Short mmCIF file of C-alpha atoms in Angstrom, two decimals:
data_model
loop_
_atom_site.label_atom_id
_atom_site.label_comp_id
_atom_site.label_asym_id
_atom_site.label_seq_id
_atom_site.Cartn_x
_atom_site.Cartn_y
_atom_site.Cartn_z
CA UNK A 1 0.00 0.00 0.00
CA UNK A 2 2.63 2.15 0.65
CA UNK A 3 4.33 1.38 -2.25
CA UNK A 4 1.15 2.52 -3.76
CA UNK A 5 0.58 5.42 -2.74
CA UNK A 6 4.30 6.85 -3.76
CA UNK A 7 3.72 5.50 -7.20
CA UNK A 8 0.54 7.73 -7.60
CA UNK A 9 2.03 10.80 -5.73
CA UNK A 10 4.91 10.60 -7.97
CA UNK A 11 2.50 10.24 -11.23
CA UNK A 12 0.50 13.34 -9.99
CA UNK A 13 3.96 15.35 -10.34
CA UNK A 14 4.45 13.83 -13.68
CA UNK A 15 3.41 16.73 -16.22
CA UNK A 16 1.07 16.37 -19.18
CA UNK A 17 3.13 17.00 -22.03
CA UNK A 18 2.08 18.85 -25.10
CA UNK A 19 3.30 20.12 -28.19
CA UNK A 20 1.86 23.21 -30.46
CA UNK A 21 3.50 23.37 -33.99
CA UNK A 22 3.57 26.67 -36.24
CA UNK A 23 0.28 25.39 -37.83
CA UNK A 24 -2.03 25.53 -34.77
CA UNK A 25 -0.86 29.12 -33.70
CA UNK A 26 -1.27 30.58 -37.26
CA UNK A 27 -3.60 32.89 -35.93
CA UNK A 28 -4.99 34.88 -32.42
CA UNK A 29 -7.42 32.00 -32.68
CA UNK A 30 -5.58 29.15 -32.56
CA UNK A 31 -4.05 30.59 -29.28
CA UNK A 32 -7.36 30.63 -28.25
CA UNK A 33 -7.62 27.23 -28.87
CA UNK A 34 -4.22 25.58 -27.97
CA UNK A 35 -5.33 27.79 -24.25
CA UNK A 36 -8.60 26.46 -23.96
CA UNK A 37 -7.50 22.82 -24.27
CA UNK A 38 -4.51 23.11 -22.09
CA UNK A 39 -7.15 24.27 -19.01
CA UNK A 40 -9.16 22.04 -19.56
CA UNK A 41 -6.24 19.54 -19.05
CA UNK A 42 -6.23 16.36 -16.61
CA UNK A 43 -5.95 18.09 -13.17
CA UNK A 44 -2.32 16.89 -12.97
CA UNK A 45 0.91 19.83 -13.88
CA UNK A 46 0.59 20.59 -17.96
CA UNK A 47 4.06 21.47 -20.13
CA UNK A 48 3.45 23.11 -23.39
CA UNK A 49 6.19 23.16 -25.78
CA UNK A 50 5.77 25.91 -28.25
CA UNK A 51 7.33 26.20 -32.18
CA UNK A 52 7.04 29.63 -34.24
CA UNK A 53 4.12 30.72 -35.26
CA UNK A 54 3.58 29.22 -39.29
CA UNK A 55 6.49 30.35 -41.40
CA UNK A 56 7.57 32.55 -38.91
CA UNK A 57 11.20 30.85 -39.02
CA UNK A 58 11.94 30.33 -42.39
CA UNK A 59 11.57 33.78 -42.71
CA UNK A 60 13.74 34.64 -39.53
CA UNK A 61 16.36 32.51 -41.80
CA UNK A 62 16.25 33.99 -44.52
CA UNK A 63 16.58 37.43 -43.05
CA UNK A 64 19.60 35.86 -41.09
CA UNK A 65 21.11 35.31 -44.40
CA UNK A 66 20.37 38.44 -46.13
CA UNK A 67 22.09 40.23 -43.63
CA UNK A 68 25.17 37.79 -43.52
CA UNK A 69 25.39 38.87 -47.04
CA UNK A 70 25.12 41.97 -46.67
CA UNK A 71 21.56 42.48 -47.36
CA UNK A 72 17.80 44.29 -45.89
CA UNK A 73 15.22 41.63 -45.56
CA UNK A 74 12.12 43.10 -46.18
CA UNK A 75 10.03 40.70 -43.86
CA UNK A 76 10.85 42.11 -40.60
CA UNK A 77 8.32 44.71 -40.70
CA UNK A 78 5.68 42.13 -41.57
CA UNK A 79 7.16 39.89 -38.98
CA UNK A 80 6.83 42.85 -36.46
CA UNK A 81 3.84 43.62 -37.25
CA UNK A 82 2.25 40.30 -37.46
CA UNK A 83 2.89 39.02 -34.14
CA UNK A 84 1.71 42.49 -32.74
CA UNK A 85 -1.76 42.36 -34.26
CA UNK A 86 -1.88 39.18 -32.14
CA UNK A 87 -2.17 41.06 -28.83
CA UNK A 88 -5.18 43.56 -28.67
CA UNK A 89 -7.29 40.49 -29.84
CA UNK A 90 -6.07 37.92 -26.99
CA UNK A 91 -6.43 41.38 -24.65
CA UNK A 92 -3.07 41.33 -24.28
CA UNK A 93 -0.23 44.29 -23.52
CA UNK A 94 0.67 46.20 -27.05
CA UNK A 95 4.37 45.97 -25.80
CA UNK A 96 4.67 42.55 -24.67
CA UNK A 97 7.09 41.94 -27.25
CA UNK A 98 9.16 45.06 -27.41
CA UNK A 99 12.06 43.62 -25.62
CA UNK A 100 12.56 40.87 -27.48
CA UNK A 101 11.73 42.67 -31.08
CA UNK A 102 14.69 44.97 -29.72
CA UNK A 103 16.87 42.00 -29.21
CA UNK A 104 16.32 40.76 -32.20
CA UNK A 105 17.13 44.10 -34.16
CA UNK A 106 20.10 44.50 -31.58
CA UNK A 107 21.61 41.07 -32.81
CA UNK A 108 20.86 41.90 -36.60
CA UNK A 109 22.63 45.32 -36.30
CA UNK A 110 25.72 42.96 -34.59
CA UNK A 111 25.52 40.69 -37.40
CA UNK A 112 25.41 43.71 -40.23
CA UNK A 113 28.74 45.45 -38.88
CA UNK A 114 30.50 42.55 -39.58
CA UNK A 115 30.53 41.46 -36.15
CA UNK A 116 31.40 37.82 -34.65
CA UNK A 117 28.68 35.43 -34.37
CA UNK A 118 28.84 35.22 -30.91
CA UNK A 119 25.09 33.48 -30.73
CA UNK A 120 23.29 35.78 -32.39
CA UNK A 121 22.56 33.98 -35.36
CA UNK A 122 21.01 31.39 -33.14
CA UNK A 123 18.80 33.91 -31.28
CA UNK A 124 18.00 35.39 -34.84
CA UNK A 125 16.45 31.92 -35.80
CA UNK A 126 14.75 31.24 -32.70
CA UNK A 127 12.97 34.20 -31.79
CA UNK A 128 9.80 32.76 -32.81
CA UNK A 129 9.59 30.17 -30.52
CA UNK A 130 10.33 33.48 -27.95
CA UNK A 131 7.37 35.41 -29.39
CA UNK A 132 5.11 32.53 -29.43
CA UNK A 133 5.44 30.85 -26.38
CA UNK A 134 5.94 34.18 -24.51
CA UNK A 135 2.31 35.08 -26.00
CA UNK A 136 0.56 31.56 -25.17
CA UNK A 137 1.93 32.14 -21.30
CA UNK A 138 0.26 35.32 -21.44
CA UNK A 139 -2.88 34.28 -22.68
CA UNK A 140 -2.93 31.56 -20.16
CA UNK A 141 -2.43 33.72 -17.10
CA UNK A 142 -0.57 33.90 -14.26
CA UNK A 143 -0.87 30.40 -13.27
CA UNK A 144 1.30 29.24 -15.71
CA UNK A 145 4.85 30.24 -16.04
CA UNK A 146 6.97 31.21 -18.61
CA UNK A 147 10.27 28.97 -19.38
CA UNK A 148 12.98 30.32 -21.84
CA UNK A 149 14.91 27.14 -22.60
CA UNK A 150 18.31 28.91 -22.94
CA UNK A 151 18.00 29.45 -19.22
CA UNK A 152 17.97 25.47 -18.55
CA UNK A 153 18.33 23.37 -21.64
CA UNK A 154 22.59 22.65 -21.81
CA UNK A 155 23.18 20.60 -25.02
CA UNK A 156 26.30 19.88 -26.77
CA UNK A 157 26.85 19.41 -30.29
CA UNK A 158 27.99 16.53 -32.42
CA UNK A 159 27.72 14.22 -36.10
CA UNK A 160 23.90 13.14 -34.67
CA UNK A 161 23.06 17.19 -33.62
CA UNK A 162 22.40 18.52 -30.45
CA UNK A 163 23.28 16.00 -27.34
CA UNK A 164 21.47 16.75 -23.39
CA UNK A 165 23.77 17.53 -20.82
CA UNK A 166 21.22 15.71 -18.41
CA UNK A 167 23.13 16.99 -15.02
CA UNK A 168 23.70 20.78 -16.11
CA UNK A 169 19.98 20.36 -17.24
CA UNK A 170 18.90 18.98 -14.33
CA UNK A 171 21.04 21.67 -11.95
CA UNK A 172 19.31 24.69 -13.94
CA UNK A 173 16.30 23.52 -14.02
CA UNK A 174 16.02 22.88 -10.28
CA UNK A 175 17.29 26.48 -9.61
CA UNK A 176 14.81 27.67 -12.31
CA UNK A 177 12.21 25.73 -10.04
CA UNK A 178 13.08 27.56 -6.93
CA UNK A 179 11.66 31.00 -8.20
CA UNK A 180 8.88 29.70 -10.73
CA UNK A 181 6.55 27.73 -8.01
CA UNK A 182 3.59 27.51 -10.99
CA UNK A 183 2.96 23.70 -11.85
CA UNK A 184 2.37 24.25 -15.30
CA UNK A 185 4.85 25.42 -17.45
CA UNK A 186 4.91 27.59 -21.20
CA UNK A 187 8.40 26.60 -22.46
CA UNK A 188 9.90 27.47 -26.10
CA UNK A 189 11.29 24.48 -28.71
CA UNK A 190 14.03 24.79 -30.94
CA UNK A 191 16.84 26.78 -28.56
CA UNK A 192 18.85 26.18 -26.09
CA UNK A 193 22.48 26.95 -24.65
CA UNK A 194 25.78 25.31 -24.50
CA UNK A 195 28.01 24.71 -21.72
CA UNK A 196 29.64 28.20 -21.70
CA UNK A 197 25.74 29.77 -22.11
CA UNK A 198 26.23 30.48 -26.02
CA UNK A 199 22.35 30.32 -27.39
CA UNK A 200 21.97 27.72 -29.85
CA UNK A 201 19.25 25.51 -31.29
CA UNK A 202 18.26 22.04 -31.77
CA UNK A 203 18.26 22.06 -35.34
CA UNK A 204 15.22 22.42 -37.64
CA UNK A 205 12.01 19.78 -35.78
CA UNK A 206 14.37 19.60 -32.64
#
């Protein structure tokens, strides 16, 4: 009985797992949505992973390129302004994503003066995953709490792609823990960090 009983308080701290893909947050409704069936989840903690919204990276990319070659990309401003219609329709803050716009622009300006990719062209790529799961946590309220994977995720990188560093993981994630007491958890795919805290990704579907 005993024996039990651990096995089911253990499951209860076992989160739900889910994934949203570009597709399903095309839109302010498909926030909607992908909100709406996370609380009305199984009353156990829920972790939503959270990709770009739909073609949101490829053109992140190909900006990333343009300027590496000394090119504009003229798909920022639609980028920009694209994810900010989202907000005033969830009832959201018009400048929830004025940091991390500013970051972006901050690491393309690096990149432009010739600069040394330091991590920024990692950051450039995954700032959709930012955006998007930084909106979704949003929507969902303060119950849920927002989780930048660079803060926790250490991977290394080899001939099969990215690699876990389970006990750096593990270390960050329990000091993450300590000031984010929420059981359910908005976290972005795709990124990461190395050992030395360089941003990097997972590769394209990581």
């Amino acid at each position: 009985p005993e024996a039990t009983a651990d096995a089911h308080r253990t499951a209860s701290h076992v989160p739900d797992a889910h994934k949203f893909g570009g597709a399903a947050l095309s839109d302010a409704a498909g926030f909607r949505r992908a909100a709406s069936l996370l609380k009305t989840g199984a009353p156990r903690p829920q972790l939503a992973v959270v990709s770009a919204t739909f073609g949101t990276t490829d053109r992140l990319v190909a900006a990333l390129q343009a300027v590496q070659a000394g090119r504009d990309h003229a798909d920022l401003p639609f980028l920009f302004a694209s994810h900010r219609s989202l907000l005033a329709p969830l009832g959201l803050d018009a400048g929830l994503l004025d940091r991390d716009i500013a970051e972006l622009d901050a690491d393309l300006a690096h990149l432009r003066g010739g600069k040394a990719d330091t991590g920024q062209a990692a950051r450039i790529s995954g700032m959709g995953e930012v955006w998007s799961s930084r909106i979704l946590a949003a929507v969902l309220g303060g119950e849920w709490a927002w989780l930048d994977a660079r803060e926790v995720l250490v991977v290394t990188h080899g001939e099969l792609g990215a690699r876990l560093d389970e006990q750096a993981t593990r270390e960050r994630l329990v000091a993450w823990r300590h000031s984010h007491p929420q059981s359910n958890v908005v976290v972005t795919g795709f990124l990461a960090r190395l050992a030395d805290g360089t941003t990097t990704t997972l590769g394209r579907n990581g």
